[in-house]
C-alpha positions as YAML, in Angstrom:
chain: A
units: angstrom
residues:
- id: 1
  name: MET
  ca: [-0.01, -0.04, -0.07]
- id: 2
  name: ALA
  ca: [1.38, 3.37, -0.89]
- id: 3
  name: ASN
  ca: [2.26, 5.79, 1.87]
- id: 4
  name: LYS
  ca: [0.19, 8.88, 1.92]
- id: 5
  name: TYR
  ca: [3.36, 10.91, 2.16]
- id: 6
  name: LYS
  ca: [6.54, 11.35, -0.07]
- id: 7
  name: ILE
  ca: [8.92, 10.53, 2.24]
- id: 8
  name: PHE
  ca: [12.86, 11.46, 2.08]
- id: 9
  name: ASP
  ca: [14.95, 9.92, 5.02]
- id: 10
  name: SER
  ca: [17.77, 12.20, 5.70]
- id: 11
  name: HIS
  ca: [19.55, 9.72, 7.76]
- id: 12
  name: ALA
  ca: [19.27, 5.80, 7.33]
- id: 13
  name: HIS
  ca: [21.60, 3.03, 8.49]
- id: 14
  name: TYR
  ca: [20.44, 0.09, 6.05]
- id: 15
  name: ASP
  ca: [24.25, -0.94, 5.98]
- id: 16
  name: ASP
  ca: [23.51, -1.97, 9.58]
- id: 17
  name: GLY
  ca: [23.81, -5.52, 10.50]
- id: 18
  name: ALA
  ca: [19.91, -5.53, 11.83]
- id: 19
  name: PHE
  ca: [19.08, -5.30, 7.65]
- id: 20
  name: ASP
  ca: [21.19, -8.34, 6.78]
- id: 21
  name: ILE
  ca: [18.63, -10.96, 6.49]
- id: 22
  name: ASP
  ca: [16.04, -9.03, 4.38]
- id: 23
  name: ARG
  ca: [17.82, -5.82, 3.08]
- id: 24
  name: ASP
  ca: [16.98, -5.79, -0.51]
- id: 25
  name: GLU
  ca: [12.99, -6.80, -0.29]
- id: 26
  name: LEU
  ca: [12.79, -4.21, 2.36]
- id: 27
  name: ILE
  ca: [14.34, -1.26, 0.44]
- id: 28
  name: GLU
  ca: [12.05, -2.38, -2.62]
- id: 29
  name: ASN
  ca: [9.29, -2.49, -0.73]
- id: 30
  name: LEU
  ca: [10.13, 1.09, 0.90]
- id: 31
  name: ASN
  ca: [10.39, 2.63, -2.27]
- id: 32
  name: GLU
  ca: [7.09, 1.27, -3.90]
- id: 33
  name: ALA
  ca: [5.29, 2.27, -0.44]
- id: 34
  name: GLY
  ca: [6.19, 6.05, -1.46]
- id: 35
  name: VAL
  ca: [9.50, 6.59, 0.27]
- id: 36
  name: ILE
  ca: [11.52, 8.47, -2.72]
- id: 37
  name: GLY
  ca: [14.79, 9.11, -1.29]
- id: 38
  name: ILE
  ca: [17.04, 8.10, 1.80]
- id: 39
  name: LEU
  ca: [20.50, 9.37, 2.57]
- id: 40
  name: ASN
  ca: [22.67, 6.38, 4.05]
- id: 41
  name: CYS
  ca: [25.14, 7.37, 6.41]
- id: 42
  name: SER
  ca: [28.17, 5.60, 7.16]
- id: 43
  name: SER
  ca: [29.69, 5.21, 10.64]
- id: 44
  name: SER
  ca: [32.77, 3.09, 10.62]
- id: 45
  name: TYR
  ca: [35.38, 2.46, 8.18]
- id: 46
  name: GLU
  ca: [33.69, -0.91, 7.26]
- id: 47
  name: SER
  ca: [30.54, 0.88, 6.76]
- id: 48
  name: ILE
  ca: [31.83, 3.40, 4.01]
- id: 49
  name: ARG
  ca: [32.05, 0.19, 2.00]
- id: 50
  name: LYS
  ca: [28.94, -1.06, 2.42]
- id: 51
  name: THR
  ca: [27.17, 2.32, 2.12]
- id: 52
  name: CYS
  ca: [29.08, 2.67, -1.31]
- id: 53
  name: GLU
  ca: [27.71, -0.82, -2.36]
- id: 54
  name: ILE
  ca: [23.83, 0.30, -1.40]
- id: 55
  name: ILE
  ca: [24.24, 3.49, -2.94]
- id: 56
  name: ASN
  ca: [25.18, 1.99, -6.40]
- id: 57
  name: LYS
  ca: [22.55, -0.48, -6.31]
- id: 58
  name: TRP
  ca: [19.55, 1.95, -5.41]
- id: 59
  name: SER
  ca: [18.75, 4.65, -7.53]
- id: 60
  name: PHE
  ca: [16.75, 6.55, -4.69]
- id: 61
  name: ILE
  ca: [19.65, 6.26, -2.11]
- id: 62
  name: TYR
  ca: [22.15, 8.61, -1.81]
- id: 63
  name: GLY
  ca: [25.36, 8.32, 0.67]
- id: 64
  name: ALA
  ca: [27.46, 10.38, 3.25]
- id: 65
  name: VAL
  ca: [30.59, 8.68, 4.35]
- id: 66
  name: GLY
  ca: [32.51, 9.50, 7.44]
- id: 67
  name: ILE
  ca: [33.73, 7.95, 10.39]
- id: 68
  name: HIS
  ca: [31.22, 8.28, 13.39]
- id: 69
  name: PRO
  ca: [32.99, 9.56, 16.86]
- id: 70
  name: GLU
  ca: [32.59, 6.31, 18.59]
- id: 71
  name: ASN
  ca: [35.07, 4.68, 16.01]
- id: 72
  name: ALA
  ca: [37.48, 7.78, 15.60]
- id: 73
  name: ASN
  ca: [40.37, 5.39, 16.41]
- id: 74
  name: GLU
  ca: [39.46, 4.08, 12.84]
- id: 75
  name: LEU
  ca: [40.69, 7.40, 10.89]
- id: 76
  name: THR
  ca: [44.41, 7.05, 9.66]
- id: 77
  name: GLY
  ca: [45.79, 9.19, 7.30]
- id: 78
  name: ASN
  ca: [45.46, 6.70, 4.54]
- id: 79
  name: ARG
  ca: [42.00, 6.16, 5.39]
- id: 80
  name: LEU
  ca: [41.43, 10.10, 5.21]
- id: 81
  name: GLU
  ca: [42.75, 10.20, 1.73]
- id: 82
  name: GLU
  ca: [40.60, 7.19, 0.77]
- id: 83
  name: ILE
  ca: [37.54, 8.93, 2.23]
- id: 84
  name: LYS
  ca: [38.19, 11.80, -0.06]
- id: 85
  name: ASP
  ca: [38.89, 9.67, -2.88]
- id: 86
  name: ILE
  ca: [35.71, 8.20, -2.55]
- id: 87
  name: ILE
  ca: [33.65, 11.11, -2.40]
- id: 88
  name: LYS
  ca: [35.19, 12.58, -5.56]
- id: 89
  name: SER
  ca: [34.73, 9.47, -7.60]
- id: 90
  name: ASN
  ca: [31.18, 8.65, -6.84]
- id: 91
  name: PRO
  ca: [28.49, 11.42, -7.59]
- id: 92
  name: LYS
  ca: [25.83, 9.91, -5.11]
- id: 93
  name: VAL
  ca: [28.32, 10.62, -1.95]
- id: 94
  name: ILE
  ca: [26.68, 13.62, -1.37]
- id: 95
  name: ALA
  ca: [27.44, 14.60, 2.39]
- id: 96
  name: VAL
  ca: [30.14, 13.83, 4.63]
- id: 97
  name: GLY
  ca: [29.10, 11.82, 7.87]
- id: 98
  name: GLU
  ca: [28.13, 10.71, 10.10]
- id: 99
  name: ILE
  ca: [30.68, 12.76, 12.02]
- id: 100
  name: GLY
  ca: [31.05, 14.42, 15.38]
- id: 101
  name: LEU
  ca: [31.43, 14.05, 19.08]
- id: 102
  name: ASP
  ca: [29.95, 11.59, 21.65]
- id: 103
  name: TYR
  ca: [30.63, 12.29, 25.24]
- id: 104
  name: TYR
  ca: [27.98, 9.81, 26.26]
- id: 105
  name: TRP
  ca: [29.94, 6.45, 26.45]
- id: 106
  name: GLU
  ca: [33.29, 5.94, 28.39]
- id: 107
  name: GLU
  ca: [34.80, 3.46, 26.46]
- id: 108
  name: ASN
  ca: [34.48, 5.98, 23.31]
- id: 109
  name: PRO
  ca: [37.85, 7.19, 22.15]
- id: 110
  name: PRO
  ca: [39.42, 10.16, 24.23]
- id: 111
  name: ARG
  ca: [37.40, 13.38, 23.60]
- id: 112
  name: ASP
  ca: [40.90, 14.72, 22.21]
- id: 113
  name: VAL
  ca: [40.84, 12.25, 19.57]
- id: 114
  name: GLN
  ca: [37.08, 12.49, 18.58]
- id: 115
  name: LYS
  ca: [37.67, 16.47, 18.27]
- id: 116
  name: GLU
  ca: [40.71, 15.72, 15.97]
- id: 117
  name: VAL
  ca: [38.71, 13.20, 13.74]
- id: 118
  name: PHE
  ca: [35.94, 15.61, 13.61]
- id: 119
  name: ARG
  ca: [38.04, 18.81, 12.54]
- id: 120
  name: LYS
  ca: [39.58, 16.23, 9.88]
- id: 121
  name: HIS
  ca: [36.38, 15.50, 8.67]
- id: 122
  name: MET
  ca: [35.19, 19.15, 8.43]
- id: 123
  name: ILE
  ca: [38.30, 20.03, 6.47]
- id: 124
  name: ILE
  ca: [37.37, 17.49, 3.82]
- id: 125
  name: ALA
  ca: [33.64, 19.10, 3.77]
- id: 126
  name: LYS
  ca: [35.30, 22.64, 3.31]
- id: 127
  name: GLU
  ca: [37.71, 21.44, 0.56]
- id: 128
  name: LEU
  ca: [34.80, 19.62, -1.32]
- id: 129
  name: ASN
  ca: [32.23, 22.31, -0.76]
- id: 130
  name: LEU
  ca: [29.89, 19.27, 0.86]
- id: 131
  name: PRO
  ca: [27.47, 19.45, 3.62]
- id: 132
  name: VAL
  ca: [28.24, 17.45, 6.76]
- id: 133
  name: ILE
  ca: [25.88, 15.21, 8.93]
- id: 134
  name: ILE
  ca: [26.73, 15.91, 12.79]
- id: 135
  name: HIS
  ca: [26.45, 13.50, 15.55]
- id: 136
  name: ASP
  ca: [26.38, 15.43, 18.81]
- id: 137
  name: ARG
  ca: [25.78, 13.62, 22.12]
- id: 138
  name: ASP
  ca: [26.44, 15.12, 25.87]
- id: 139
  name: ALA
  ca: [29.02, 17.38, 23.72]
- id: 140
  name: HIS
  ca: [27.19, 20.38, 22.64]
- id: 141
  name: LYS
  ca: [29.55, 22.82, 23.72]
- id: 142
  name: ASP
  ca: [32.56, 21.32, 21.93]
- id: 143
  name: THR
  ca: [30.47, 20.57, 19.11]
- id: 144
  name: LEU
  ca: [29.36, 24.09, 18.65]
- id: 145
  name: SER
  ca: [33.16, 25.11, 19.02]
- id: 146
  name: ILE
  ca: [34.46, 23.32, 16.29]
- id: 147
  name: MET
  ca: [31.09, 23.97, 13.81]
- id: 148
  name: LYS
  ca: [31.98, 27.65, 14.54]
- id: 149
  name: GLU
  ca: [35.72, 26.87, 13.31]
- id: 150
  name: PHE
  ca: [34.20, 26.34, 9.69]
- id: 151
  name: PRO
  ca: [31.80, 28.99, 8.94]
- id: 152
  name: GLU
  ca: [31.80, 27.82, 5.10]
- id: 153
  name: VAL
  ca: [30.69, 24.23, 6.13]
- id: 154
  name: LYS
  ca: [26.76, 23.79, 6.67]
- id: 155
  name: GLY
  ca: [24.75, 20.61, 7.21]
- id: 156
  name: ILE
  ca: [22.44, 18.73, 9.60]
- id: 157
  name: VAL
  ca: [22.86, 18.54, 13.47]
- id: 158
  name: HIS
  ca: [21.49, 14.64, 13.18]
- id: 159
  name: CYS
  ca: [18.93, 13.43, 16.09]
- id: 160
  name: PHE
  ca: [19.07, 17.02, 17.62]
- id: 161
  name: SER
  ca: [19.30, 16.60, 21.50]
- id: 162
  name: GLY
  ca: [20.28, 20.07, 22.36]
- id: 163
  name: SER
  ca: [18.40, 22.89, 24.10]
- id: 164
  name: VAL
  ca: [16.64, 25.98, 22.53]
- id: 165
  name: GLU
  ca: [19.68, 28.26, 22.88]
- id: 166
  name: PHE
  ca: [21.93, 25.43, 21.09]
- id: 167
  name: ALA
  ca: [19.53, 25.10, 18.37]
- id: 168
  name: ARG
  ca: [19.22, 28.83, 17.94]
- id: 169
  name: GLU
  ca: [23.16, 28.74, 17.65]
- id: 170
  name: CYS
  ca: [23.04, 25.80, 15.01]
- id: 171
  name: LEU
  ca: [20.57, 28.05, 12.85]
- id: 172
  name: LYS
  ca: [22.79, 31.42, 13.02]
- id: 173
  name: LEU
  ca: [25.63, 28.94, 11.41]
- id: 174
  name: GLY
  ca: [23.19, 27.94, 8.64]
- id: 175
  name: TYR
  ca: [22.66, 24.52, 9.78]
- id: 176
  name: TYR
  ca: [19.53, 22.34, 9.72]
- id: 177
  name: ILE
  ca: [17.88, 20.48, 12.40]
- id: 178
  name: GLY
  ca: [17.22, 16.82, 11.95]
- id: 179
  name: VAL
  ca: [14.27, 15.39, 13.98]
- id: 180
  name: THR
  ca: [13.93, 11.72, 14.83]
- id: 181
  name: GLY
  ca: [11.31, 9.52, 16.29]
- id: 182
  name: VAL
  ca: [12.21, 10.48, 19.55]
- id: 183
  name: VAL
  ca: [9.76, 13.51, 18.83]
- id: 184
  name: THR
  ca: [6.93, 11.07, 19.52]
- id: 185
  name: PHE
  ca: [8.25, 9.98, 22.83]
- id: 186
  name: LYS
  ca: [6.24, 11.25, 25.89]
- id: 187
  name: ASN
  ca: [9.48, 12.62, 27.44]
- id: 188
  name: ALA
  ca: [10.19, 14.66, 24.69]
- id: 189
  name: LYS
  ca: [9.38, 18.10, 26.02]
- id: 190
  name: LYS
  ca: [12.54, 19.47, 25.15]
- id: 191
  name: LEU
  ca: [12.69, 18.35, 21.53]
- id: 192
  name: VAL
  ca: [8.92, 20.02, 21.27]
- id: 193
  name: GLU
  ca: [10.12, 23.25, 22.62]
- id: 194
  name: VAL
  ca: [13.28, 23.13, 20.05]
- id: 195
  name: ILE
  ca: [10.45, 22.26, 17.20]
- id: 196
  name: LYS
  ca: [8.34, 25.14, 18.16]
- id: 197
  name: GLU
  ca: [11.29, 27.74, 17.99]
- id: 198
  name: VAL
  ca: [12.91, 26.05, 14.66]
- id: 199
  name: PRO
  ca: [11.56, 27.52, 11.32]
- id: 200
  name: VAL
  ca: [10.05, 24.74, 8.98]
- id: 201
  name: ASP
  ca: [12.71, 25.56, 6.62]
- id: 202
  name: ARG
  ca: [15.19, 24.54, 8.67]
- id: 203
  name: LEU
  ca: [13.64, 21.06, 9.85]
- id: 204
  name: LEU
  ca: [14.59, 17.89, 8.58]
- id: 205
  name: VAL
  ca: [13.10, 14.42, 9.36]
- id: 206
  name: GLU
  ca: [15.01, 11.11, 9.97]
- id: 207
  name: THR
  ca: [14.89, 7.59, 11.10]
- id: 208
  name: ASP
  ca: [18.56, 6.96, 12.16]
- id: 209
  name: CYS
  ca: [17.32, 3.41, 11.38]
- id: 210
  name: PRO
  ca: [17.41, 0.62, 12.55]
- id: 211
  name: TYR
  ca: [17.38, 2.57, 15.63]
- id: 212
  name: MET
  ca: [14.58, 4.88, 17.71]
- id: 213
  name: ALA
  ca: [11.43, 3.63, 15.99]
- id: 214
  name: PRO
  ca: [8.79, 6.31, 16.62]
- id: 215
  name: GLU
  ca: [5.39, 5.39, 18.34]
- id: 216
  name: PRO
  ca: [3.48, 3.47, 17.75]
- id: 217
  name: ASN
  ca: [6.31, 1.20, 16.74]
- id: 218
  name: ARG
  ca: [8.85, 1.94, 19.61]
- id: 219
  name: GLY
  ca: [11.28, -1.03, 20.09]
- id: 220
  name: LYS
  ca: [10.80, -2.33, 16.73]
- id: 221
  name: ARG
  ca: [13.40, -2.09, 14.05]
- id: 222
  name: ASN
  ca: [13.05, 1.25, 12.51]
- id: 223
  name: LYS
  ca: [12.59, 1.78, 8.66]
- id: 224
  name: SER
  ca: [12.07, 5.10, 6.54]
- id: 225
  name: ASP
  ca: [8.28, 4.54, 5.91]
- id: 226
  name: TYR
  ca: [7.64, 5.16, 9.64]
- id: 227
  name: ILE
  ca: [8.71, 8.88, 8.92]
- id: 228
  name: GLU
  ca: [5.09, 9.41, 8.61]
- id: 229
  name: TYR
  ca: [4.60, 9.36, 12.50]
- id: 230
  name: ILE
  ca: [7.33, 11.86, 12.68]
- id: 231
  name: ILE
  ca: [5.67, 14.05, 10.19]
- id: 232
  name: GLU
  ca: [2.23, 13.88, 11.93]
- id: 233
  name: ARG
  ca: [3.72, 15.12, 15.23]
- id: 234
  name: ILE
  ca: [5.92, 17.94, 13.73]
- id: 235
  name: ALA
  ca: [3.03, 19.35, 12.07]
- id: 236
  name: LEU
  ca: [0.91, 19.04, 15.03]
- id: 237
  name: ILE
  ca: [3.70, 20.92, 16.96]
- id: 238
  name: LYS
  ca: [3.95, 23.74, 14.51]
- id: 239
  name: GLU
  ca: [0.15, 23.58, 13.68]
- id: 240
  name: ILE
  ca: [0.29, 23.13, 10.00]
- id: 241
  name: ASP
  ca: [-0.86, 20.43, 7.67]
- id: 242
  name: PRO
  ca: [1.25, 17.60, 7.45]
- id: 243
  name: LYS
  ca: [1.15, 17.09, 3.77]
- id: 244
  name: GLN
  ca: [2.47, 20.60, 3.53]
- id: 245
  name: LEU
  ca: [5.13, 19.88, 5.97]
- id: 246
  name: ASN
  ca: [6.28, 16.73, 4.09]
- id: 247
  name: LEU
  ca: [6.75, 18.74, 1.21]
- id: 248
  name: ARG
  ca: [8.75, 21.51, 3.11]
- id: 249
  name: VAL
  ca: [10.96, 19.21, 4.53]
- id: 250
  name: ASN
  ca: [11.91, 17.48, 1.37]
- id: 251
  name: GLU
  ca: [12.51, 21.01, -0.39]
- id: 252
  name: ASN
  ca: [14.77, 21.41, 2.62]
- id: 253
  name: PHE
  ca: [16.93, 18.64, 2.04]
- id: 254
  name: TYR
  ca: [16.90, 19.26, -1.96]
- id: 255
  name: ARG
  ca: [18.02, 22.46, -1.08]
- id: 256
  name: LEU
  ca: [20.99, 21.95, 1.29]
- id: 257
  name: MET
  ca: [22.08, 18.73, -0.63]
- id: 258
  name: LYS
  ca: [22.05, 20.75, -4.02]
- id: 259
  name: LEU
  ca: [19.24, 18.22, -5.68]
- id: 260
  name: GLU
  ca: [17.20, 20.77, -6.84]
- id: 261
  name: LYS
  ca: [16.59, 19.02, -10.13]
- id: 262
  name: TYR
  ca: [14.90, 16.14, -7.79]
- id: 263
  name: SER
  ca: [12.55, 18.53, -6.01]
- id: 264
  name: LYS
  ca: [9.33, 17.89, -8.13]
- id: 265
  name: MET
  ca: [9.27, 14.01, -7.59]
...
């Protein structure tokens, strides 16, 4: 059955092992159900290869390549050059990511290592004039500081978890705010306040699948067509028609990623 929305999932991980048993069938069904686009974001060095395989196989899936802060130790000099070469050689790689800082887990690489790797990716984005997909968990101050070091770089603060004040600073720098299924959770009061503050033309919707499925599917494996629940929740918060919101967030993604020719899909 076709989805009532034309969904563009601005952050997914279909390279994840959670999709190994039925990846191709699932992706085909998503496209038939109204998912018109997906940005698959790599996280580890190994996932860069998997992401490239997926985007080369499926015409409606694009890629972001980079090393997640949890895996910052994986970035060597040679791999940094390899990432640059992959971006240059594959036109379907349209962003650098998932990159950033994660201070939540004690077992993550040291903060200085994370910051160094984050900066190296930001340099690539600046050189190649590409947007970035930023992961920020319990690291708002340092994340913002590094973002400010690269005023030419724009992108998405993925799975936004900061305050209204942090959101305002991100908006000043030209960034977009990525909203996941967390907005449907009962304890999402802070995120609701952020969404009230952020203009519609700076919002994006994302699954981060297979993680963080929205209500009523919380706890299940997430997938891109579940974005309909995110759209409807944001539309309720912003007091606008959900189908209009759907169109607006898609246009936001096309604009940021310079995919204007696809905007009438």
